[in-house]
Amino acid sequence: MKKGLILSLAFFLLSRTAGAEPKNIVEISDASISQIDALHTKAEGQIVENDFRGAVRTYEDILLVEPDDEAAYTNLGRIYMILGDTQKAAECFQNALHINPDNEGALFGIEKIRDPDKEFVESASPQT
């Protein structure tokens, strides 16, 4: 019973995002924008300090405030790649592409997951 509930919930969450246009029904206040900017700066500092787990938590905090932040999803995907979790990385890149199908960082990440041995040239700096 519990397994069926988990599968149903997973299917529901996936079906909500599959093919749907990104929507941000709530307007973001100036205070929220400042908070998001501060969190991006914090995450970038954590990355520089190699505190990848801390950066994951910070990007997750950003997504709680602004679920359509494609840069947060892209950077989170990059961190999961560094941590070796390609499944979570792919999910983050797909979320970024759902928001913006032309997101070059997310497209690069998906391609890198598909062909890890291929040589790529891409900026290592976080998106903003």
mmCIF file of N, CA and C in Angstrom, residues 1-122:
data_model
loop_
_atom_site.group_PDB
_atom_site.id
_atom_site.type_symbol
_atom_site.label_atom_id
_atom_site.label_comp_id
_atom_site.label_asym_id
_atom_site.label_seq_id
_atom_site.Cartn_x
_atom_site.Cartn_y
_atom_site.Cartn_z
ATOM 1 N N MET A 1 0.829 -1.197 0.000
ATOM 2 C CA MET A 1 0.000 0.000 0.000
ATOM 3 C C MET A 1 0.870 1.255 0.000
ATOM 4 N N LYS A 2 1.895 1.271 0.871
ATOM 5 C CA LYS A 2 2.760 2.434 0.969
ATOM 6 C C LYS A 2 3.520 2.650 -0.342
ATOM 7 N N LYS A 3 3.990 1.549 -0.952
ATOM 8 C CA LYS A 3 4.722 1.649 -2.216
ATOM 9 C C LYS A 3 3.825 2.218 -3.309
ATOM 10 N N GLY A 4 2.571 1.782 -3.354
ATOM 11 C CA GLY A 4 1.624 2.292 -4.344
ATOM 12 C C GLY A 4 1.362 3.774 -4.166
ATOM 13 N N LEU A 5 1.276 4.217 -2.924
ATOM 14 C CA LEU A 5 1.061 5.634 -2.636
ATOM 15 C C LEU A 5 2.254 6.463 -3.091
ATOM 16 N N ILE A 6 3.451 5.958 -2.831
ATOM 17 C CA ILE A 6 4.661 6.669 -3.248
ATOM 18 C C ILE A 6 4.727 6.753 -4.766
ATOM 19 N N LEU A 7 4.423 5.657 -5.453
ATOM 20 C CA LEU A 7 4.436 5.665 -6.918
ATOM 21 C C LEU A 7 3.383 6.616 -7.469
ATOM 22 N N SER A 8 2.211 6.630 -6.855
ATOM 23 C CA SER A 8 1.154 7.540 -7.302
ATOM 24 C C SER A 8 1.571 8.992 -7.120
ATOM 25 N N LEU A 9 2.181 9.283 -5.980
ATOM 26 C CA LEU A 9 2.642 10.642 -5.719
ATOM 27 C C LEU A 9 3.725 11.036 -6.722
ATOM 28 N N ALA A 10 4.663 10.130 -6.985
ATOM 29 C CA ALA A 10 5.726 10.417 -7.959
ATOM 30 C C ALA A 10 5.133 10.668 -9.338
ATOM 31 N N PHE A 11 4.170 9.845 -9.749
ATOM 32 C CA PHE A 11 3.537 10.032 -11.053
ATOM 33 C C PHE A 11 2.821 11.373 -11.108
ATOM 34 N N PHE A 12 2.128 11.721 -10.023
ATOM 35 C CA PHE A 12 1.415 12.999 -9.977
ATOM 36 C C PHE A 12 2.378 14.165 -10.139
ATOM 37 N N LEU A 13 3.479 14.121 -9.391
ATOM 38 C CA LEU A 13 4.443 15.214 -9.468
ATOM 39 C C LEU A 13 5.059 15.313 -10.854
ATOM 40 N N LEU A 14 5.380 14.175 -11.462
ATOM 41 C CA LEU A 14 5.946 14.191 -12.809
ATOM 42 C C LEU A 14 4.931 14.680 -13.827
ATOM 43 N N SER A 15 3.682 14.266 -13.698
ATOM 44 C CA SER A 15 2.672 14.660 -14.676
ATOM 45 C C SER A 15 2.335 16.143 -14.567
ATOM 46 N N ARG A 16 2.535 16.729 -13.399
ATOM 47 C CA ARG A 16 2.271 18.164 -13.241
ATOM 48 C C ARG A 16 3.250 18.998 -14.040
ATOM 49 N N THR A 17 4.475 18.494 -14.217
ATOM 50 C CA THR A 17 5.484 19.273 -14.926
ATOM 51 C C THR A 17 5.638 18.867 -16.380
ATOM 52 N N ALA A 18 5.240 17.665 -16.737
ATOM 53 C CA ALA A 18 5.446 17.184 -18.101
ATOM 54 C C ALA A 18 4.578 17.950 -19.079
ATOM 55 N N GLY A 19 5.211 18.678 -19.968
ATOM 56 C CA GLY A 19 4.501 19.379 -21.030
ATOM 57 C C GLY A 19 3.772 20.636 -20.603
ATOM 58 N N ALA A 20 3.818 20.975 -19.341
ATOM 59 C CA ALA A 20 3.105 22.170 -18.877
ATOM 60 C C ALA A 20 3.995 23.389 -19.032
ATOM 61 N N GLU A 21 3.370 24.498 -19.314
ATOM 62 C CA GLU A 21 4.105 25.749 -19.389
ATOM 63 C C GLU A 21 4.453 26.185 -17.971
ATOM 64 N N PRO A 22 5.666 26.681 -17.756
ATOM 65 C CA PRO A 22 6.002 27.147 -16.415
ATOM 66 C C PRO A 22 5.109 28.307 -16.008
ATOM 67 N N LYS A 23 4.641 28.246 -14.775
ATOM 68 C CA LYS A 23 3.745 29.286 -14.285
ATOM 69 C C LYS A 23 4.238 29.751 -12.936
ATOM 70 N N ASN A 24 4.268 31.019 -12.763
ATOM 71 C CA ASN A 24 4.560 31.589 -11.467
ATOM 72 C C ASN A 24 3.382 32.485 -11.136
ATOM 73 N N ILE A 25 2.433 31.922 -10.413
ATOM 74 C CA ILE A 25 1.177 32.604 -10.150
ATOM 75 C C ILE A 25 1.377 33.756 -9.167
ATOM 76 N N VAL A 26 2.305 33.604 -8.241
ATOM 77 C CA VAL A 26 2.522 34.604 -7.213
ATOM 78 C C VAL A 26 3.591 35.583 -7.683
ATOM 79 N N GLU A 27 3.280 36.867 -7.576
ATOM 80 C CA GLU A 27 4.270 37.886 -7.903
ATOM 81 C C GLU A 27 5.371 37.853 -6.842
ATOM 82 N N ILE A 28 6.586 38.055 -7.270
ATOM 83 C CA ILE A 28 7.706 38.054 -6.340
ATOM 84 C C ILE A 28 7.957 39.485 -5.883
ATOM 85 N N SER A 29 8.019 39.660 -4.582
ATOM 86 C CA SER A 29 8.247 40.998 -4.025
ATOM 87 C C SER A 29 9.719 41.378 -4.161
ATOM 88 N N ASP A 30 9.989 42.671 -4.019
ATOM 89 C CA ASP A 30 11.372 43.149 -4.050
ATOM 90 C C ASP A 30 12.197 42.498 -2.945
ATOM 91 N N ALA A 31 11.576 42.276 -1.784
ATOM 92 C CA ALA A 31 12.282 41.630 -0.675
ATOM 93 C C ALA A 31 12.664 40.202 -1.044
ATOM 94 N N SER A 32 11.758 39.503 -1.728
ATOM 95 C CA SER A 32 12.056 38.136 -2.152
ATOM 96 C C SER A 32 13.178 38.117 -3.177
ATOM 97 N N ILE A 33 13.171 39.089 -4.089
ATOM 98 C CA ILE A 33 14.235 39.171 -5.094
ATOM 99 C C ILE A 33 15.577 39.402 -4.407
ATOM 100 N N SER A 34 15.602 40.278 -3.421
ATOM 101 C CA SER A 34 16.838 40.522 -2.666
ATOM 102 C C SER A 34 17.284 39.266 -1.938
ATOM 103 N N GLN A 35 16.314 38.540 -1.369
ATOM 104 C CA GLN A 35 16.625 37.299 -0.665
ATOM 105 C C GLN A 35 17.202 36.275 -1.636
ATOM 106 N N ILE A 36 16.613 36.156 -2.813
ATOM 107 C CA ILE A 36 17.092 35.211 -3.822
ATOM 108 C C ILE A 36 18.507 35.585 -4.262
ATOM 109 N N ASP A 37 18.744 36.868 -4.523
ATOM 110 C CA ASP A 37 20.085 37.321 -4.916
ATOM 111 C C ASP A 37 21.111 36.988 -3.835
ATOM 112 N N ALA A 38 20.747 37.229 -2.578
ATOM 113 C CA ALA A 38 21.660 36.939 -1.469
ATOM 114 C C ALA A 38 21.944 35.441 -1.377
ATOM 115 N N LEU A 39 20.923 34.628 -1.610
ATOM 116 C CA LEU A 39 21.118 33.177 -1.563
ATOM 117 C C LEU A 39 21.993 32.695 -2.717
ATOM 118 N N HIS A 40 21.820 33.278 -3.909
ATOM 119 C CA HIS A 40 22.697 32.918 -5.035
ATOM 120 C C HIS A 40 24.154 33.254 -4.697
ATOM 121 N N THR A 41 24.370 34.422 -4.116
ATOM 122 C CA THR A 41 25.724 34.829 -3.731
ATOM 123 C C THR A 41 26.293 33.870 -2.688
ATOM 124 N N LYS A 42 25.454 33.486 -1.725
ATOM 125 C CA LYS A 42 25.885 32.535 -0.697
ATOM 126 C C LYS A 42 26.269 31.203 -1.335
ATOM 127 N N ALA A 43 25.441 30.698 -2.250
ATOM 128 C CA ALA A 43 25.716 29.412 -2.899
ATOM 129 C C ALA A 43 27.010 29.471 -3.707
ATOM 130 N N GLU A 44 27.228 30.580 -4.407
ATOM 131 C CA GLU A 44 28.457 30.733 -5.189
ATOM 132 C C GLU A 44 29.681 30.691 -4.276
ATOM 133 N N GLY A 45 29.576 31.322 -3.110
ATOM 134 C CA GLY A 45 30.663 31.270 -2.130
ATOM 135 C C GLY A 45 30.892 29.860 -1.614
ATOM 136 N N GLN A 46 29.809 29.139 -1.387
ATOM 137 C CA GLN A 46 29.935 27.758 -0.924
ATOM 138 C C GLN A 46 30.616 26.890 -1.982
ATOM 139 N N ILE A 47 30.309 27.140 -3.243
ATOM 140 C CA ILE A 47 30.947 26.384 -4.322
ATOM 141 C C ILE A 47 32.448 26.678 -4.341
ATOM 142 N N VAL A 48 32.815 27.946 -4.225
ATOM 143 C CA VAL A 48 34.232 28.335 -4.210
ATOM 144 C C VAL A 48 34.957 27.640 -3.057
ATOM 145 N N GLU A 49 34.272 27.486 -1.926
ATOM 146 C CA GLU A 49 34.854 26.841 -0.744
ATOM 147 C C GLU A 49 34.728 25.315 -0.791
ATOM 148 N N ASN A 50 34.244 24.782 -1.908
ATOM 149 C CA ASN A 50 34.020 23.337 -2.072
ATOM 150 C C ASN A 50 33.019 22.773 -1.068
ATOM 151 N N ASP A 51 32.122 23.614 -0.577
ATOM 152 C CA ASP A 51 31.042 23.174 0.312
ATOM 153 C C ASP A 51 29.821 22.867 -0.561
ATOM 154 N N PHE A 52 29.914 21.768 -1.296
ATOM 155 C CA PHE A 52 28.871 21.446 -2.265
ATOM 156 C C PHE A 52 27.555 21.066 -1.592
ATOM 157 N N ARG A 53 27.630 20.373 -0.468
ATOM 158 C CA ARG A 53 26.393 20.016 0.249
ATOM 159 C C ARG A 53 25.694 21.279 0.757
ATOM 160 N N GLY A 54 26.458 22.229 1.239
ATOM 161 C CA GLY A 54 25.881 23.503 1.670
ATOM 162 C C GLY A 54 25.248 24.242 0.507
ATOM 163 N N ALA A 55 25.915 24.214 -0.653
ATOM 164 C CA ALA A 55 25.365 24.870 -1.844
ATOM 165 C C ALA A 55 24.071 24.198 -2.282
ATOM 166 N N VAL A 56 24.000 22.864 -2.161
ATOM 167 C CA VAL A 56 22.752 22.157 -2.488
ATOM 168 C C VAL A 56 21.629 22.688 -1.609
ATOM 169 N N ARG A 57 21.871 22.785 -0.315
ATOM 170 C CA ARG A 57 20.833 23.288 0.603
ATOM 171 C C ARG A 57 20.430 24.720 0.248
ATOM 172 N N THR A 58 21.413 25.539 -0.113
ATOM 173 C CA THR A 58 21.117 26.932 -0.442
ATOM 174 C C THR A 58 20.290 27.024 -1.717
ATOM 175 N N TYR A 59 20.652 26.264 -2.744
ATOM 176 C CA TYR A 59 19.854 26.288 -3.975
ATOM 177 C C TYR A 59 18.447 25.735 -3.729
ATOM 178 N N GLU A 60 18.326 24.741 -2.856
ATOM 179 C CA GLU A 60 16.988 24.245 -2.509
ATOM 180 C C GLU A 60 16.178 25.333 -1.809
ATOM 181 N N ASP A 61 16.834 26.136 -0.967
ATOM 182 C CA ASP A 61 16.154 27.266 -0.322
ATOM 183 C C ASP A 61 15.674 28.272 -1.367
ATOM 184 N N ILE A 62 16.506 28.531 -2.368
ATOM 185 C CA ILE A 62 16.109 29.443 -3.444
ATOM 186 C C ILE A 62 14.852 28.926 -4.124
ATOM 187 N N LEU A 63 14.819 27.629 -4.402
ATOM 188 C CA LEU A 63 13.677 27.051 -5.117
ATOM 189 C C LEU A 63 12.405 27.046 -4.275
ATOM 190 N N LEU A 64 12.541 27.104 -2.953
ATOM 191 C CA LEU A 64 11.355 27.250 -2.103
ATOM 192 C C LEU A 64 10.742 28.633 -2.272
ATOM 193 N N VAL A 65 11.599 29.637 -2.454
ATOM 194 C CA VAL A 65 11.131 31.013 -2.631
ATOM 195 C C VAL A 65 10.687 31.250 -4.071
ATOM 196 N N GLU A 66 11.461 30.728 -5.028
ATOM 197 C CA GLU A 66 11.191 30.946 -6.453
ATOM 198 C C GLU A 66 11.355 29.631 -7.216
ATOM 199 N N PRO A 67 10.255 28.867 -7.338
ATOM 200 C CA PRO A 67 10.330 27.554 -7.984
ATOM 201 C C PRO A 67 10.652 27.597 -9.475
ATOM 202 N N ASP A 68 10.638 28.762 -10.096
ATOM 203 C CA ASP A 68 10.956 28.875 -11.522
ATOM 204 C C ASP A 68 12.340 29.474 -11.758
ATOM 205 N N ASP A 69 13.243 29.333 -10.811
ATOM 206 C CA ASP A 69 14.590 29.889 -10.939
ATOM 207 C C ASP A 69 15.461 28.906 -11.720
ATOM 208 N N GLU A 70 15.559 29.133 -13.026
ATOM 209 C CA GLU A 70 16.292 28.192 -13.876
ATOM 210 C C GLU A 70 17.772 28.143 -13.538
ATOM 211 N N ALA A 71 18.358 29.261 -13.114
ATOM 212 C CA ALA A 71 19.775 29.258 -12.744
ATOM 213 C C ALA A 71 20.006 28.360 -11.528
ATOM 214 N N ALA A 72 19.089 28.387 -10.568
ATOM 215 C CA ALA A 72 19.222 27.527 -9.391
ATOM 216 C C ALA A 72 19.174 26.061 -9.804
ATOM 217 N N TYR A 73 18.234 25.709 -10.684
ATOM 218 C CA TYR A 73 18.164 24.323 -11.155
ATOM 219 C C TYR A 73 19.428 23.930 -11.912
ATOM 220 N N THR A 74 19.927 24.821 -12.770
ATOM 221 C CA THR A 74 21.116 24.509 -13.559
ATOM 222 C C THR A 74 22.331 24.328 -12.656
ATOM 223 N N ASN A 75 22.524 25.241 -11.728
ATOM 224 C CA ASN A 75 23.669 25.147 -10.827
ATOM 225 C C ASN A 75 23.551 23.951 -9.894
ATOM 226 N N LEU A 76 22.340 23.649 -9.460
ATOM 227 C CA LEU A 76 22.112 22.466 -8.636
ATOM 228 C C LEU A 76 22.462 21.207 -9.425
ATOM 229 N N GLY A 77 22.088 21.177 -10.701
ATOM 230 C CA GLY A 77 22.455 20.048 -11.557
ATOM 231 C C GLY A 77 23.961 19.896 -11.668
ATOM 232 N N ARG A 78 24.664 21.008 -11.825
ATOM 233 C CA ARG A 78 26.133 20.967 -11.901
ATOM 234 C C ARG A 78 26.734 20.408 -10.612
ATOM 235 N N ILE A 79 26.181 20.822 -9.481
ATOM 236 C CA ILE A 79 26.699 20.326 -8.204
ATOM 237 C C ILE A 79 26.455 18.829 -8.081
ATOM 238 N N TYR A 80 25.255 18.386 -8.449
ATOM 239 C CA TYR A 80 24.990 16.947 -8.385
ATOM 240 C C TYR A 80 25.929 16.176 -9.309
ATOM 241 N N MET A 81 26.314 16.762 -10.439
ATOM 242 C CA MET A 81 27.306 16.122 -11.313
ATOM 243 C C MET A 81 28.635 15.983 -10.566
ATOM 244 N N ILE A 82 29.052 17.034 -9.891
ATOM 245 C CA ILE A 82 30.301 16.995 -9.125
ATOM 246 C C ILE A 82 30.224 15.926 -8.044
ATOM 247 N N LEU A 83 29.056 15.810 -7.405
ATOM 248 C CA LEU A 83 28.870 14.829 -6.336
ATOM 249 C C LEU A 83 28.653 13.416 -6.872
ATOM 250 N N GLY A 84 28.534 13.284 -8.194
ATOM 251 C CA GLY A 84 28.388 11.964 -8.807
ATOM 252 C C GLY A 84 26.966 11.447 -8.869
ATOM 253 N N ASP A 85 25.985 12.285 -8.592
ATOM 254 C CA ASP A 85 24.580 11.861 -8.635
ATOM 255 C C ASP A 85 23.962 12.331 -9.951
ATOM 256 N N THR A 86 24.199 11.556 -11.007
ATOM 257 C CA THR A 86 23.734 11.967 -12.332
ATOM 258 C C THR A 86 22.215 11.929 -12.454
ATOM 259 N N GLN A 87 21.549 11.094 -11.668
ATOM 260 C CA GLN A 87 20.085 11.055 -11.727
ATOM 261 C C GLN A 87 19.498 12.375 -11.223
ATOM 262 N N LYS A 88 19.961 12.836 -10.073
ATOM 263 C CA LYS A 88 19.467 14.115 -9.556
ATOM 264 C C LYS A 88 19.904 15.266 -10.455
ATOM 265 N N ALA A 89 21.115 15.164 -11.000
ATOM 266 C CA ALA A 89 21.597 16.201 -11.918
ATOM 267 C C ALA A 89 20.677 16.297 -13.125
ATOM 268 N N ALA A 90 20.335 15.155 -13.702
ATOM 269 C CA ALA A 90 19.457 15.144 -14.882
ATOM 270 C C ALA A 90 18.098 15.738 -14.551
ATOM 271 N N GLU A 91 17.559 15.428 -13.377
ATOM 272 C CA GLU A 91 16.267 15.991 -12.968
ATOM 273 C C GLU A 91 16.349 17.514 -12.885
ATOM 274 N N CYS A 92 17.428 18.014 -12.310
ATOM 275 C CA CYS A 92 17.595 19.472 -12.199
ATOM 276 C C CYS A 92 17.727 20.110 -13.572
ATOM 277 N N PHE A 93 18.526 19.502 -14.449
ATOM 278 C CA PHE A 93 18.686 20.047 -15.795
ATOM 279 C C PHE A 93 17.355 20.027 -16.548
ATOM 280 N N GLN A 94 16.581 18.964 -16.379
ATOM 281 C CA GLN A 94 15.268 18.888 -17.038
ATOM 282 C C GLN A 94 14.341 19.978 -16.506
ATOM 283 N N ASN A 95 14.387 20.222 -15.202
ATOM 284 C CA ASN A 95 13.564 21.300 -14.635
ATOM 285 C C ASN A 95 13.966 22.649 -15.216
ATOM 286 N N ALA A 96 15.263 22.880 -15.351
ATOM 287 C CA ALA A 96 15.731 24.139 -15.947
ATOM 288 C C ALA A 96 15.260 24.252 -17.392
ATOM 289 N N LEU A 97 15.324 23.149 -18.132
ATOM 290 C CA LEU A 97 14.886 23.163 -19.533
ATOM 291 C C LEU A 97 13.377 23.319 -19.652
ATOM 292 N N HIS A 98 12.652 22.867 -18.664
ATOM 293 C CA HIS A 98 11.199 23.054 -18.658
ATOM 294 C C HIS A 98 10.875 24.548 -18.561
ATOM 295 N N ILE A 99 11.669 25.264 -17.793
ATOM 296 C CA ILE A 99 11.479 26.706 -17.636
ATOM 297 C C ILE A 99 11.974 27.445 -18.874
ATOM 298 N N ASN A 100 13.137 27.024 -19.379
ATOM 299 C CA ASN A 100 13.733 27.665 -20.556
ATOM 300 C C ASN A 100 14.380 26.596 -21.431
ATOM 301 N N PRO A 101 13.712 26.183 -22.501
ATOM 302 C CA PRO A 101 14.248 25.123 -23.362
ATOM 303 C C PRO A 101 15.590 25.459 -24.012
ATOM 304 N N ASP A 102 15.999 26.718 -23.992
ATOM 305 C CA ASP A 102 17.270 27.128 -24.597
ATOM 306 C C ASP A 102 18.393 27.301 -23.572
ATOM 307 N N ASN A 103 18.188 26.852 -22.347
ATOM 308 C CA ASN A 103 19.187 27.003 -21.291
ATOM 309 C C ASN A 103 20.437 26.199 -21.661
ATOM 310 N N GLU A 104 21.492 26.913 -22.057
ATOM 311 C CA GLU A 104 22.705 26.259 -22.551
ATOM 312 C C GLU A 104 23.404 25.416 -21.485
ATOM 313 N N GLY A 105 23.418 25.889 -20.241
ATOM 314 C CA GLY A 105 24.042 25.123 -19.170
ATOM 315 C C GLY A 105 23.338 23.800 -18.934
ATOM 316 N N ALA A 106 22.008 23.818 -18.965
ATOM 317 C CA ALA A 106 21.237 22.590 -18.765
ATOM 318 C C ALA A 106 21.390 21.654 -19.964
ATOM 319 N N LEU A 107 21.381 22.210 -21.167
ATOM 320 C CA LEU A 107 21.588 21.387 -22.366
ATOM 321 C C LEU A 107 22.966 20.728 -22.320
ATOM 322 N N PHE A 108 23.976 21.491 -21.921
ATOM 323 C CA PHE A 108 25.324 20.956 -21.777
ATOM 324 C C PHE A 108 25.335 19.821 -20.750
ATOM 325 N N GLY A 109 24.688 20.043 -19.604
ATOM 326 C CA GLY A 109 24.659 19.033 -18.550
ATOM 327 C C GLY A 109 24.017 17.738 -19.002
ATOM 328 N N ILE A 110 22.889 17.837 -19.705
ATOM 329 C CA ILE A 110 22.214 16.639 -20.220
ATOM 330 C C ILE A 110 23.126 15.904 -21.194
ATOM 331 N N GLU A 111 23.776 16.649 -22.080
ATOM 332 C CA GLU A 111 24.683 16.034 -23.058
ATOM 333 C C GLU A 111 25.861 15.363 -22.356
ATOM 334 N N LYS A 112 26.384 15.986 -21.327
ATOM 335 C CA LYS A 112 27.504 15.421 -20.569
ATOM 336 C C LYS A 112 27.083 14.135 -19.860
ATOM 337 N N ILE A 113 25.853 14.077 -19.362
ATOM 338 C CA ILE A 113 25.358 12.852 -18.723
ATOM 339 C C ILE A 113 25.230 11.745 -19.762
ATOM 340 N N ARG A 114 24.719 12.094 -20.937
ATOM 341 C CA ARG A 114 24.543 11.094 -22.001
ATOM 342 C C ARG A 114 25.873 10.568 -22.528
ATOM 343 N N ASP A 115 26.884 11.429 -22.611
ATOM 344 C CA ASP A 115 28.179 11.047 -23.179
ATOM 345 C C ASP A 115 29.298 11.602 -22.302
ATOM 346 N N PRO A 116 29.565 10.938 -21.160
ATOM 347 C CA PRO A 116 30.534 11.481 -20.207
ATOM 348 C C PRO A 116 31.973 11.523 -20.727
ATOM 349 N N ASP A 117 32.286 10.735 -21.751
ATOM 350 C CA ASP A 117 33.655 10.696 -22.262
ATOM 351 C C ASP A 117 33.937 11.752 -23.319
ATOM 352 N N LYS A 118 32.897 12.370 -23.845
ATOM 353 C CA LYS A 118 33.071 13.386 -24.878
ATOM 354 C C LYS A 118 33.698 14.637 -24.269
ATOM 355 N N GLU A 119 34.599 15.242 -25.015
ATOM 356 C CA GLU A 119 35.232 16.483 -24.564
ATOM 357 C C GLU A 119 34.312 17.656 -24.866
ATOM 358 N N PHE A 120 34.058 18.465 -23.864
ATOM 359 C CA PHE A 120 33.193 19.626 -24.002
ATOM 360 C C PHE A 120 33.948 20.859 -23.539
ATOM 361 N N VAL A 121 33.534 21.992 -24.038
ATOM 362 C CA VAL A 121 34.063 23.265 -23.557
ATOM 363 C C VAL A 121 32.877 24.061 -23.043
ATOM 364 N N GLU A 122 32.906 24.357 -21.735
ATOM 365 C CA GLU A 122 31.822 25.123 -21.133
ATOM 366 C C GLU A 122 32.361 25.830 -19.918
#
